[in-house]
Amino acid sequence: MYKNLITALGVTAAITATNAAVPEKKPNVILITIDDLNDWVGSMKGHPQTITPNIDALAKRGVLFSNAHCPATICGPSRTAMLFGIRSSRSGIYSNNQNMRDSPVLKNAVTMPQYFKNNGYNTQMYGKVFDLVDPDPRSWNSFWPSKDRWRKLKGNPEKIKQAIARVKQKQANYKNWPGPPVMTPGKKIHAGSPAKGGDETMFDFKTVSMAEKYLAKKHNKPFFLAVGIYKPHSGWSVPKKYHDKFPVDKIIMPPIKEDDLDDVPPISRQLTYTEGLYKQAKKQGKIKKSVANYLACINFADTMVGKLLKSLQQSRYADNTVIIVWGDNGYHLGSKKRIHKGTLWERSTRIPLIFAGPGIPKGEVIKQAVDSVNIYPTVANLCGLKEKKGLDGINMVPLMKNPQMKWDYPAITSQLGKHHAVRSNRYRYIRYSDGSEELYDHSKDPNEWNNLAGNTQYAAIKKKLRKYIPSTKNMPDVAFALPKLKK
Ligand SMILES: [Ca+2]
Ligand SMILES: [Ca+2]
């Protein structure tokens, strides 16, 4: 049934024989998740004006995967897949409105932090690590914030009724998806604006400050510290000093081809349901402003990463901590006529992925395509934990040590669990649930403007890539639900 998975597991078993050199004392782990950060990171050359000195410095003292992709196209499913090491096509978790543990596949599965906890680690979460709706208490010794947004509804039956109706409607929409494009004529586009106050007024500042306090303490066990940074997720408002660095009239626009969607299948256009919003944003002159404010938010997020890493450097854990930085999904800022995430195209799937710390090569850039489902087995191996069975991801330690090795495991990104993209080192192959396809050759077409799927010359390439498309035959049908209200 899960042919790819079985192949993958066989390989994991074979290559974990090459274990990372694990120091006698188990290393600590800091996992930094940055929300909606695409490849606009200096070291990934995604945008010429981006300012990310702290992430770039980390890449220089570790390994940067420059062709890394998210396993799913939005926050909840991407994070669920990464933290469980199990793809949405197997778990059935493809929306932000599902409870992870409602999936029969994930019900008793062990998350990455939980696995570390079971292996003698103290596990701590700050900020948005899982999607905030459910921080998955069993994964952590302690977590913050402990409250979810639904709890605010408690005690207000009318609001709960409305929320349930909204969730039910959403599920109906998803089940019938793709439907007709959702147009929002006349809608005012919010491209963000400077926030009042300084860094200390930001949620991310609070998150990072709490993590810094954790690092200042002496811990009698190794720790797994997960820190979630919200920016550059919209709304694009950070303190003024960041916005001032990106004046709108100086912004260089990413390449946009106005007729780019003319050669994609109908289902693809239907899934790109914000095309209407793009038109509105263009009409209202907000596209450049969106780019400027997104860049400002990236610069702020990078500053928060720098603040946290500086505290780590000054702590007793400086030399014995594995650092991972990853973005949970990419983002379109005009490309494919879209200002949003949630597609199977490069701009929406390419993410930063960096490892640094003990046992990890320094200044290495790995160009082979990978996806972030691999983080779980990789970190477990770097910390000398026994191989965890049943994961979809592959341990990347051998690849870090030998970047030229034959790596036959392309990146896979899923949308709504049933549409998929396979990114090899050279190509992107997309296959939708109705069988329609797209194919792009990145050696000639980095913007994915020319869909080659209909060209018979590429039949063999398509056939080769098609075998990596996950089977959804056994994907469980997980209901949408309001998270349980906890005391
Ligand atoms: Ca996200
Ligand atoms: Ca095109």
Short mmCIF file of C-alpha atoms and ligand atoms in Angstrom, two decimals:
data_model
loop_
_atom_site.label_atom_id
_atom_site.label_comp_id
_atom_site.label_asym_id
_atom_site.label_seq_id
_atom_site.Cartn_x
_atom_site.Cartn_y
_atom_site.Cartn_z
CA MET A 1 0.00 0.00 0.00
CA TYR A 2 2.42 2.74 1.03
CA LYS A 3 4.99 1.78 -1.50
CA ASN A 4 7.02 4.95 -1.05
CA LEU A 5 6.93 4.65 2.68
CA ILE A 6 8.09 1.07 2.65
CA THR A 7 10.92 1.92 0.28
CA ALA A 8 11.75 4.88 2.50
CA LEU A 9 11.85 2.80 5.66
CA GLY A 10 14.07 0.21 4.07
CA VAL A 11 16.52 2.92 3.17
CA THR A 12 16.37 4.57 6.58
CA ALA A 13 17.36 1.30 8.17
CA ALA A 14 20.24 0.93 5.74
CA ILE A 15 21.68 4.40 6.10
CA THR A 16 21.33 4.91 9.83
CA ALA A 17 24.26 2.56 10.16
CA THR A 18 26.27 5.74 9.45
CA ASN A 19 25.39 7.38 12.71
CA ALA A 20 26.18 10.95 13.59
CA ALA A 21 29.09 11.35 15.99
CA VAL A 22 27.12 11.86 19.18
CA PRO A 23 28.94 13.51 22.08
CA GLU A 24 28.97 11.54 25.34
CA LYS A 25 26.62 14.00 26.94
CA LYS A 26 23.40 14.13 24.95
CA PRO A 27 23.10 17.41 23.05
CA ASN A 28 20.21 19.77 23.68
CA VAL A 29 17.90 20.76 20.84
CA ILE A 30 16.45 24.13 19.84
CA LEU A 31 13.83 23.88 17.12
CA ILE A 32 12.89 27.29 15.72
CA THR A 33 9.78 27.36 13.53
CA ILE A 34 9.17 30.54 11.53
CA ASP A 35 5.63 31.05 10.27
CA ASP A 36 5.13 31.60 6.53
CA LEU A 37 8.78 32.35 5.81
CA ASN A 38 9.45 31.60 2.14
CA ASP A 39 12.89 31.58 0.52
CA TRP A 40 13.42 35.34 0.96
CA VAL A 41 16.45 34.65 3.11
CA GLY A 42 19.82 36.17 2.13
CA SER A 43 21.60 32.85 1.87
CA MET A 44 18.81 31.42 -0.34
CA LYS A 45 18.81 34.43 -2.69
CA GLY A 46 15.01 34.50 -2.84
CA HIS A 47 14.76 38.32 -2.91
CA PRO A 48 17.63 40.78 -3.48
CA GLN A 49 16.47 43.21 -0.78
CA THR A 50 15.78 40.85 2.08
CA ILE A 51 17.75 41.48 5.29
CA THR A 52 18.35 38.31 7.33
CA PRO A 53 21.86 38.56 8.85
CA ASN A 54 21.13 36.24 11.77
CA ILE A 55 19.67 33.36 9.76
CA ASP A 56 22.51 33.80 7.24
CA ALA A 57 25.13 33.64 10.00
CA LEU A 58 23.55 30.44 11.32
CA ALA A 59 23.62 28.91 7.82
CA LYS A 60 27.36 29.71 7.66
CA ARG A 61 28.07 27.77 10.81
CA GLY A 62 25.92 24.81 9.85
CA VAL A 63 24.20 23.11 6.93
CA LEU A 64 21.75 24.97 4.71
CA PHE A 65 19.39 22.86 2.63
CA SER A 66 18.88 25.26 -0.25
CA ASN A 67 16.28 23.11 -1.99
CA ALA A 68 14.04 22.31 0.99
CA HIS A 69 10.26 22.19 0.83
CA CYS A 70 7.30 21.96 3.19
CA PRO A 71 5.30 18.72 3.41
CA ALA A 72 1.96 20.55 3.28
CA THR A 73 1.06 24.04 2.14
CA ILE A 74 -0.47 25.60 5.27
CA CYS A 75 0.48 25.87 8.97
CA GLY A 76 -1.45 23.07 10.69
CA PRO A 77 -0.87 20.20 8.26
CA SER A 78 2.75 21.21 7.59
CA ARG A 79 3.62 21.33 11.29
CA THR A 80 1.67 18.15 12.03
CA ALA A 81 3.56 16.29 9.28
CA MET A 82 6.92 17.61 10.51
CA LEU A 83 6.33 16.99 14.22
CA PHE A 84 4.87 13.49 13.72
CA GLY A 85 7.13 12.62 10.79
CA ILE A 86 3.98 11.44 8.98
CA ARG A 87 2.56 12.96 5.79
CA SER A 88 -0.97 14.35 5.50
CA SER A 89 -1.76 11.79 2.80
CA ARG A 90 -1.35 9.09 5.47
CA SER A 91 -2.73 10.91 8.53
CA GLY A 92 -5.71 12.66 6.90
CA ILE A 93 -4.73 15.94 8.62
CA TYR A 94 -4.80 18.44 5.77
CA SER A 95 -6.60 21.44 7.27
CA ASN A 96 -6.16 23.81 10.20
CA ASN A 97 -9.61 22.79 11.43
CA GLN A 98 -8.88 19.21 12.41
CA ASN A 99 -7.64 17.83 15.71
CA MET A 100 -4.40 15.97 15.04
CA ARG A 101 -5.20 13.28 17.55
CA ASP A 102 -8.58 12.61 15.90
CA SER A 103 -6.64 10.92 13.10
CA PRO A 104 -6.58 7.14 13.72
CA VAL A 105 -3.00 7.18 12.41
CA LEU A 106 -1.85 9.91 14.82
CA LYS A 107 -4.06 8.97 17.78
CA ASN A 108 -1.27 7.15 19.58
CA ALA A 109 1.67 8.20 17.42
CA VAL A 110 4.70 9.66 19.18
CA THR A 111 5.64 13.20 18.14
CA MET A 112 9.26 14.29 17.86
CA PRO A 113 9.22 16.21 21.19
CA GLN A 114 7.35 13.32 22.80
CA TYR A 115 10.01 10.91 21.57
CA PHE A 116 12.69 13.09 23.13
CA LYS A 117 10.64 13.30 26.34
CA ASN A 118 10.37 9.49 26.42
CA ASN A 119 14.15 9.39 26.03
CA GLY A 120 14.99 11.45 29.10
CA TYR A 121 14.73 14.97 27.68
CA ASN A 122 12.92 17.89 29.21
CA THR A 123 10.61 19.22 26.49
CA GLN A 124 9.47 22.82 26.44
CA MET A 125 7.41 24.81 23.95
CA TYR A 126 7.05 28.58 23.53
CA GLY A 127 4.84 30.26 20.93
CA LYS A 128 3.25 28.67 17.87
CA VAL A 129 4.87 25.29 17.37
CA PHE A 130 1.97 23.03 16.59
CA ASP A 131 -0.90 25.06 15.24
CA LEU A 132 -2.03 26.99 18.32
CA VAL A 133 -5.43 25.31 18.43
CA ASP A 134 -3.82 22.26 20.03
CA PRO A 135 -0.35 22.42 21.59
CA ASP A 136 -0.52 18.61 22.17
CA PRO A 137 0.12 18.61 25.93
CA ARG A 138 1.48 15.05 25.98
CA SER A 139 4.48 16.20 23.91
CA TRP A 140 5.73 18.65 26.52
CA ASN A 141 6.82 18.86 30.11
CA SER A 142 5.59 22.40 29.92
CA PHE A 143 4.23 24.71 27.22
CA TRP A 144 3.21 28.30 26.58
CA PRO A 145 0.76 29.68 25.66
CA SER A 146 -1.40 27.14 27.43
CA LYS A 147 -4.69 28.58 26.29
CA ASP A 148 -6.21 28.11 22.89
CA ARG A 149 -8.23 30.61 20.95
CA TRP A 150 -11.42 28.55 21.27
CA ARG A 151 -11.43 28.86 25.00
CA LYS A 152 -12.48 32.47 24.60
CA LEU A 153 -15.78 31.12 23.33
CA LYS A 154 -16.48 29.21 26.51
CA GLY A 155 -19.57 30.36 28.31
CA ASN A 156 -21.02 31.98 25.22
CA PRO A 157 -23.44 29.44 23.67
CA GLU A 158 -24.36 31.71 20.76
CA LYS A 159 -20.72 32.17 19.72
CA ILE A 160 -20.07 28.43 20.05
CA LYS A 161 -23.09 27.72 17.84
CA GLN A 162 -21.81 30.16 15.21
CA ALA A 163 -18.31 28.69 15.35
CA ILE A 164 -19.63 25.14 14.90
CA ALA A 165 -21.68 26.26 11.89
CA ARG A 166 -18.59 27.87 10.37
CA VAL A 167 -16.50 24.74 10.88
CA LYS A 168 -19.20 22.54 9.33
CA GLN A 169 -19.46 24.84 6.33
CA LYS A 170 -15.72 24.80 5.93
CA GLN A 171 -15.61 21.02 5.91
CA ALA A 172 -18.35 20.90 3.27
CA ASN A 173 -16.31 23.32 1.16
CA TYR A 174 -13.14 21.26 1.56
CA LYS A 175 -14.89 18.02 0.64
CA ASN A 176 -16.20 19.53 -2.57
CA TRP A 177 -12.97 21.35 -3.28
CA PRO A 178 -11.98 22.58 -5.73
CA GLY A 179 -15.14 24.49 -6.44
CA PRO A 180 -15.62 27.71 -8.34
CA PRO A 181 -13.02 30.39 -7.56
CA VAL A 182 -13.96 32.44 -4.55
CA MET A 183 -13.95 36.02 -5.72
CA THR A 184 -14.25 38.88 -3.31
CA PRO A 185 -15.02 41.89 -5.46
CA GLY A 186 -14.68 45.18 -3.71
CA LYS A 187 -12.79 43.74 -0.77
CA LYS A 188 -10.29 46.11 0.75
CA ILE A 189 -6.85 44.53 0.71
CA HIS A 190 -4.83 44.84 3.90
CA ALA A 191 -1.15 44.99 3.14
CA GLY A 192 -0.17 45.84 6.73
CA SER A 193 1.31 48.97 8.29
CA PRO A 194 3.81 49.82 11.05
CA ALA A 195 2.74 48.69 14.53
CA LYS A 196 2.62 51.12 17.39
CA GLY A 197 5.39 50.61 19.94
CA GLY A 198 8.72 48.81 19.92
CA ASP A 199 9.87 45.18 19.80
CA GLU A 200 8.78 44.56 23.36
CA THR A 201 5.13 45.03 22.35
CA MET A 202 5.27 42.08 19.94
CA PHE A 203 4.05 38.55 20.75
CA ASP A 204 7.24 37.08 19.28
CA PHE A 205 9.35 39.21 21.61
CA LYS A 206 7.51 37.71 24.57
CA THR A 207 7.92 34.19 23.16
CA VAL A 208 11.65 34.65 22.63
CA SER A 209 12.14 36.33 26.02
CA MET A 210 10.58 33.33 27.76
CA ALA A 211 12.85 30.96 25.83
CA GLU A 212 15.84 33.12 26.82
CA LYS A 213 14.88 32.80 30.48
CA TYR A 214 14.69 29.04 30.01
CA LEU A 215 18.22 29.06 28.56
CA ALA A 216 19.53 31.11 31.46
CA LYS A 217 18.52 28.36 33.92
CA LYS A 218 20.52 25.31 34.84
CA HIS A 219 18.73 22.16 33.73
CA ASN A 220 19.62 18.76 35.11
CA LYS A 221 18.47 16.97 31.95
CA PRO A 222 19.13 17.65 28.28
CA PHE A 223 16.35 19.73 26.78
CA PHE A 224 14.28 19.91 23.60
CA LEU A 225 13.22 23.53 23.34
CA ALA A 226 10.75 24.46 20.59
CA VAL A 227 10.24 28.13 19.80
CA GLY A 228 7.62 29.30 17.32
CA ILE A 229 7.95 32.74 15.73
CA TYR A 230 4.72 34.15 14.23
CA LYS A 231 6.14 36.68 11.77
CA PRO A 232 6.26 37.02 8.81
CA HIS A 233 2.74 35.57 8.97
CA SER A 234 0.16 38.25 8.08
CA GLY A 235 -0.86 40.91 9.32
CA TRP A 236 2.28 42.50 8.16
CA SER A 237 2.74 44.94 11.01
CA VAL A 238 5.94 45.20 12.99
CA PRO A 239 7.60 48.19 14.70
CA LYS A 240 8.24 51.15 12.41
CA LYS A 241 12.03 50.80 12.34
CA TYR A 242 11.65 47.59 10.30
CA HIS A 243 9.19 49.09 7.81
CA ASP A 244 11.49 52.12 7.39
CA LYS A 245 14.17 49.84 5.88
CA PHE A 246 11.85 48.90 2.99
CA PRO A 247 10.39 52.06 1.40
CA VAL A 248 7.64 51.06 -1.03
CA ASP A 249 9.00 53.12 -3.95
CA LYS A 250 12.37 51.31 -3.76
CA ILE A 251 10.94 47.80 -3.77
CA ILE A 252 12.09 45.38 -6.46
CA MET A 253 9.16 43.25 -7.52
CA PRO A 254 9.52 39.48 -7.88
CA PRO A 255 9.03 38.36 -11.50
CA ILE A 256 5.33 38.17 -12.40
CA LYS A 257 3.95 36.88 -15.68
CA GLU A 258 0.42 38.11 -16.16
CA ASP A 259 -0.67 35.22 -18.39
CA ASP A 260 1.18 32.62 -16.31
CA LEU A 261 -1.97 30.68 -15.47
CA ASP A 262 -2.95 30.21 -19.11
CA ASP A 263 -1.13 26.87 -19.36
CA VAL A 264 -2.21 25.22 -16.09
CA PRO A 265 -5.11 22.75 -15.80
CA PRO A 266 -8.53 24.08 -14.68
CA ILE A 267 -8.29 22.40 -11.26
CA SER A 268 -5.07 24.30 -10.63
CA ARG A 269 -6.76 27.64 -11.30
CA GLN A 270 -9.67 26.67 -9.11
CA LEU A 271 -7.35 25.89 -6.23
CA THR A 272 -5.72 29.29 -6.77
CA TYR A 273 -8.89 30.84 -5.47
CA THR A 274 -7.29 34.11 -4.44
CA GLU A 275 -6.73 35.21 -8.02
CA GLY A 276 -9.56 37.64 -7.37
CA LEU A 277 -7.70 39.06 -4.39
CA TYR A 278 -4.61 39.56 -6.53
CA LYS A 279 -6.64 41.56 -9.01
CA GLN A 280 -8.05 43.65 -6.19
CA ALA A 281 -4.61 44.21 -4.69
CA LYS A 282 -3.32 45.29 -8.08
CA LYS A 283 -6.24 47.64 -8.63
CA GLN A 284 -5.69 49.17 -5.22
CA GLY A 285 -1.95 49.49 -5.79
CA LYS A 286 -1.15 47.23 -2.83
CA ILE A 287 1.17 44.65 -4.36
CA LYS A 288 4.43 46.57 -3.82
CA LYS A 289 3.26 47.50 -0.35
CA SER A 290 2.61 43.84 0.43
CA VAL A 291 6.14 42.95 -0.68
CA ALA A 292 7.65 45.80 1.38
CA ASN A 293 5.74 44.86 4.52
CA TYR A 294 6.42 41.15 4.15
CA LEU A 295 10.16 42.00 3.92
CA ALA A 296 9.85 44.16 7.05
CA CYS A 297 8.27 41.25 8.91
CA ILE A 298 11.01 38.89 7.74
CA ASN A 299 13.62 41.33 9.03
CA PHE A 300 11.81 41.43 12.37
CA ALA A 301 11.58 37.60 12.55
CA ASP A 302 15.31 37.40 11.77
CA THR A 303 15.99 39.87 14.59
CA MET A 304 14.07 37.61 16.97
CA VAL A 305 16.08 34.58 15.81
CA GLY A 306 19.27 36.60 16.44
CA LYS A 307 18.12 37.59 19.91
CA LEU A 308 17.44 33.97 20.84
CA LEU A 309 20.69 32.64 19.36
CA LYS A 310 22.72 35.34 21.12
CA SER A 311 21.27 34.19 24.43
CA LEU A 312 22.12 30.61 23.54
CA GLN A 313 25.70 31.67 22.72
CA GLN A 314 25.98 33.33 26.11
CA SER A 315 24.51 30.36 27.95
CA ARG A 316 26.16 27.24 29.33
CA TYR A 317 24.56 25.33 26.43
CA ALA A 318 26.38 27.18 23.61
CA ASP A 319 28.54 24.26 22.52
CA ASN A 320 26.21 21.38 23.12
CA THR A 321 22.98 22.32 21.38
CA VAL A 322 21.65 21.27 17.99
CA ILE A 323 19.87 24.20 16.34
CA ILE A 324 17.22 23.72 13.65
CA VAL A 325 15.56 26.60 11.82
CA TRP A 326 12.75 25.94 9.36
CA GLY A 327 9.82 27.77 7.77
CA ASP A 328 6.48 25.95 7.80
CA ASN A 329 5.44 27.04 4.28
CA GLY A 330 6.39 29.43 1.52
CA TYR A 331 4.48 32.40 0.13
CA HIS A 332 3.54 34.03 -3.17
CA LEU A 333 3.97 37.79 -3.41
CA GLY A 334 2.51 38.28 -6.87
CA SER A 335 3.94 35.21 -8.64
CA LYS A 336 1.23 32.99 -10.13
CA LYS A 337 -1.08 35.96 -9.62
CA ARG A 338 -1.30 35.32 -5.96
CA ILE A 339 -0.57 37.03 -2.68
CA HIS A 340 -1.00 34.07 -0.41
CA LYS A 341 0.36 30.63 0.45
CA GLY A 342 -1.30 27.26 -0.12
CA THR A 343 -0.25 26.16 -3.61
CA LEU A 344 1.93 23.36 -4.94
CA TRP A 345 4.25 25.76 -6.77
CA GLU A 346 7.85 26.56 -5.83
CA ARG A 347 7.20 29.95 -4.19
CA SER A 348 4.70 28.32 -1.86
CA THR A 349 6.74 25.22 -0.97
CA ARG A 350 10.40 26.32 -0.82
CA ILE A 351 11.45 27.03 2.74
CA PRO A 352 14.63 27.65 4.71
CA LEU A 353 15.97 24.58 6.52
CA ILE A 354 19.17 24.89 8.54
CA PHE A 355 20.92 22.59 11.00
CA ALA A 356 23.85 23.71 13.15
CA GLY A 357 25.62 22.39 16.23
CA PRO A 358 27.66 19.43 17.45
CA GLY A 359 28.31 16.75 14.83
CA ILE A 360 27.07 18.95 11.97
CA PRO A 361 29.36 20.15 9.15
CA LYS A 362 29.98 23.90 8.95
CA GLY A 363 29.23 26.14 5.98
CA GLU A 364 27.78 23.37 3.84
CA VAL A 365 25.05 24.12 1.29
CA ILE A 366 23.10 21.07 0.15
CA LYS A 367 21.31 21.50 -3.14
CA GLN A 368 19.53 18.16 -3.29
CA ALA A 369 15.78 18.38 -2.82
CA VAL A 370 14.47 17.40 0.62
CA ASP A 371 11.38 18.10 2.68
CA SER A 372 10.87 18.82 6.34
CA VAL A 373 9.24 15.48 7.20
CA ASN A 374 12.90 14.44 7.42
CA ILE A 375 13.61 16.67 10.42
CA TYR A 376 12.33 14.15 13.00
CA PRO A 377 14.58 11.17 12.09
CA THR A 378 17.51 13.53 11.45
CA VAL A 379 17.42 15.23 14.85
CA ALA A 380 16.85 11.91 16.61
CA ASN A 381 19.97 10.56 14.90
CA LEU A 382 22.04 13.67 15.69
CA CYS A 383 21.20 13.19 19.37
CA GLY A 384 21.98 9.48 19.39
CA LEU A 385 18.39 8.36 19.94
CA LYS A 386 17.36 4.96 18.67
CA GLU A 387 15.84 5.02 15.21
CA LYS A 388 12.11 5.68 15.43
CA LYS A 389 10.14 3.20 13.34
CA GLY A 390 7.12 4.03 11.23
CA LEU A 391 8.11 7.53 10.09
CA ASP A 392 7.68 8.79 6.54
CA GLY A 393 10.86 10.90 6.77
CA ILE A 394 14.44 9.90 6.01
CA ASN A 395 17.45 10.55 8.22
CA MET A 396 19.51 13.22 6.44
CA VAL A 397 22.71 12.91 8.51
CA PRO A 398 24.45 10.83 5.79
CA LEU A 399 23.52 13.51 3.24
CA MET A 400 24.87 16.27 5.49
CA LYS A 401 28.19 14.42 5.70
CA ASN A 402 28.28 13.62 1.99
CA PRO A 403 26.28 16.22 0.04
CA GLN A 404 27.12 14.55 -3.29
CA MET A 405 25.72 11.16 -2.33
CA LYS A 406 22.96 9.67 -4.45
CA TRP A 407 19.77 10.86 -2.79
CA ASP A 408 16.71 9.37 -4.42
CA TYR A 409 14.08 10.88 -2.12
CA PRO A 410 12.61 14.00 -3.69
CA ALA A 411 10.66 16.54 -1.67
CA ILE A 412 6.93 15.89 -1.53
CA THR A 413 4.33 18.55 -0.76
CA SER A 414 0.63 17.80 -0.39
CA GLN A 415 -2.37 20.06 -0.62
CA LEU A 416 -5.65 19.04 1.03
CA GLY A 417 -4.03 15.61 1.37
CA LYS A 418 -5.00 14.69 -2.20
CA HIS A 419 -3.07 16.92 -4.61
CA HIS A 420 0.70 16.52 -4.63
CA ALA A 421 3.95 18.02 -5.89
CA VAL A 422 7.19 16.10 -6.26
CA ARG A 423 10.30 18.28 -6.38
CA SER A 424 13.43 16.53 -7.61
CA ASN A 425 16.77 18.27 -7.93
CA ARG A 426 15.75 19.54 -11.35
CA TYR A 427 12.00 19.20 -11.86
CA ARG A 428 8.70 19.97 -10.20
CA TYR A 429 5.94 17.53 -11.06
CA ILE A 430 2.42 18.29 -9.83
CA ARG A 431 -0.42 15.82 -9.96
CA TYR A 432 -3.94 16.81 -8.95
CA SER A 433 -6.64 14.44 -7.73
CA ASP A 434 -8.35 14.50 -11.13
CA GLY A 435 -5.16 13.25 -12.81
CA SER A 436 -4.19 16.55 -14.44
CA GLU A 437 -0.53 17.52 -14.29
CA GLU A 438 2.09 20.22 -14.40
CA LEU A 439 5.82 19.85 -14.99
CA TYR A 440 8.51 22.50 -14.70
CA ASP A 441 12.21 22.30 -15.49
CA HIS A 442 14.09 24.40 -12.94
CA SER A 443 17.33 24.27 -14.90
CA LYS A 444 15.67 26.55 -17.49
CA ASP A 445 12.60 27.93 -15.79
CA PRO A 446 13.12 28.97 -12.14
CA ASN A 447 9.81 30.87 -12.10
CA GLU A 448 7.81 27.86 -13.29
CA TRP A 449 6.29 29.76 -16.19
CA ASN A 450 6.27 26.98 -18.78
CA ASN A 451 4.16 23.94 -18.00
CA LEU A 452 5.78 21.05 -19.87
CA ALA A 453 3.32 18.35 -18.80
CA GLY A 454 1.67 18.18 -22.22
CA ASN A 455 4.98 17.81 -24.08
CA THR A 456 5.52 14.14 -25.05
CA GLN A 457 9.29 14.66 -24.86
CA TYR A 458 8.95 14.61 -21.06
CA ALA A 459 6.87 11.43 -20.77
CA ALA A 460 9.72 9.44 -19.25
CA ILE A 461 10.53 12.18 -16.70
CA LYS A 462 6.89 12.35 -15.66
CA LYS A 463 6.70 8.59 -15.32
CA LYS A 464 9.76 8.57 -13.09
CA LEU A 465 8.44 11.32 -10.83
CA ARG A 466 4.90 9.92 -10.72
CA LYS A 467 6.04 6.94 -8.69
CA TYR A 468 6.72 9.25 -5.73
CA ILE A 469 3.17 10.60 -5.63
CA PRO A 470 1.74 9.40 -2.29
CA SER A 471 -1.18 7.04 -2.36
CA THR A 472 -4.28 8.43 -0.66
CA LYS A 473 -6.18 5.17 -0.92
CA ASN A 474 -6.09 4.65 2.82
CA MET A 475 -6.17 8.26 3.93
CA PRO A 476 -8.58 8.40 6.89
CA ASP A 477 -11.54 10.76 6.72
CA VAL A 478 -10.89 12.92 9.76
CA ALA A 479 -13.81 15.16 10.70
CA PHE A 480 -13.42 18.86 11.25
CA ALA A 481 -14.02 19.71 14.86
CA LEU A 482 -13.81 22.40 17.45
CA PRO A 483 -10.92 21.56 19.73
CA LYS A 484 -12.04 20.37 23.11
CA LEU A 485 -12.37 23.16 25.60
CA LYS A 486 -9.90 22.53 28.37
CA LYS A 487 -10.02 23.81 31.88
CA CA B 1 2.43 28.95 8.21
CA CA B 2 2.53 29.36 -17.10
#
